[in-house]
Steps between C-alpha positions, in 0.01 A plus 500: 500500500248361746339620822702423814372218718458742793218669309281227348220608272152515657281705267461614139800689358463876486731534197354352182706332232732306729440144609532483877811278483676750269382831644801717592518546877537876470170528310304253711288676759233240561413348835743264672461220752656513843516254786355626827563315825192461721483355850282446801623421848351371821615476861362504857364854453335430161456121481315500165525708186360474147592650163388490140750370244499725196714562198521326164536123494594279790700560815691254717463524876780463754433458872764606753442435867676496832422345835658602828657235720244369748193607299195287578321332206619741227325489164504679167213468251462641150157485339453581131153561359487513119235416243265370769759255634681513833853365548664486842861442600611485863793409718417397855814305599735796488842488663637822647677723247453639151333301219419558130245314289485568125283208387158668502489514122359766273196716564322718246390862532176518694600244763466602865782385728453483877787444744423389856742425783498377857812560711705576188598788274454453125477671166382399154674664204432495128584703191236644271564597139335836440480718192641848560339724244 
């Protein structure tokens, strides 16, 4: 019997004598990993927002944004600061409507993500793996 994939192992076993892969689920009471969805959003009221990426391992960012018909010079910018390096993605030729961009790549815990908009509404989402002890 093995641990279910919904509860991956993330710490030392609390029951001795069983290898983690063979520990009966009913006896296993160690910590488990969960995925937590995080997001920041920006609009005309709050045109810039920042957040710290946490968790265990890397996270992949998704940007969703919308522009109203007739908006003047809309823009969406995502800035990632990690390990002393700054990476910026932006879209400045935005047609009216809803858009999704998933190509920002992976970021590691400790990165700071900033979302900024002009005449647009946007959000950045990512999932963090956290250990629930």
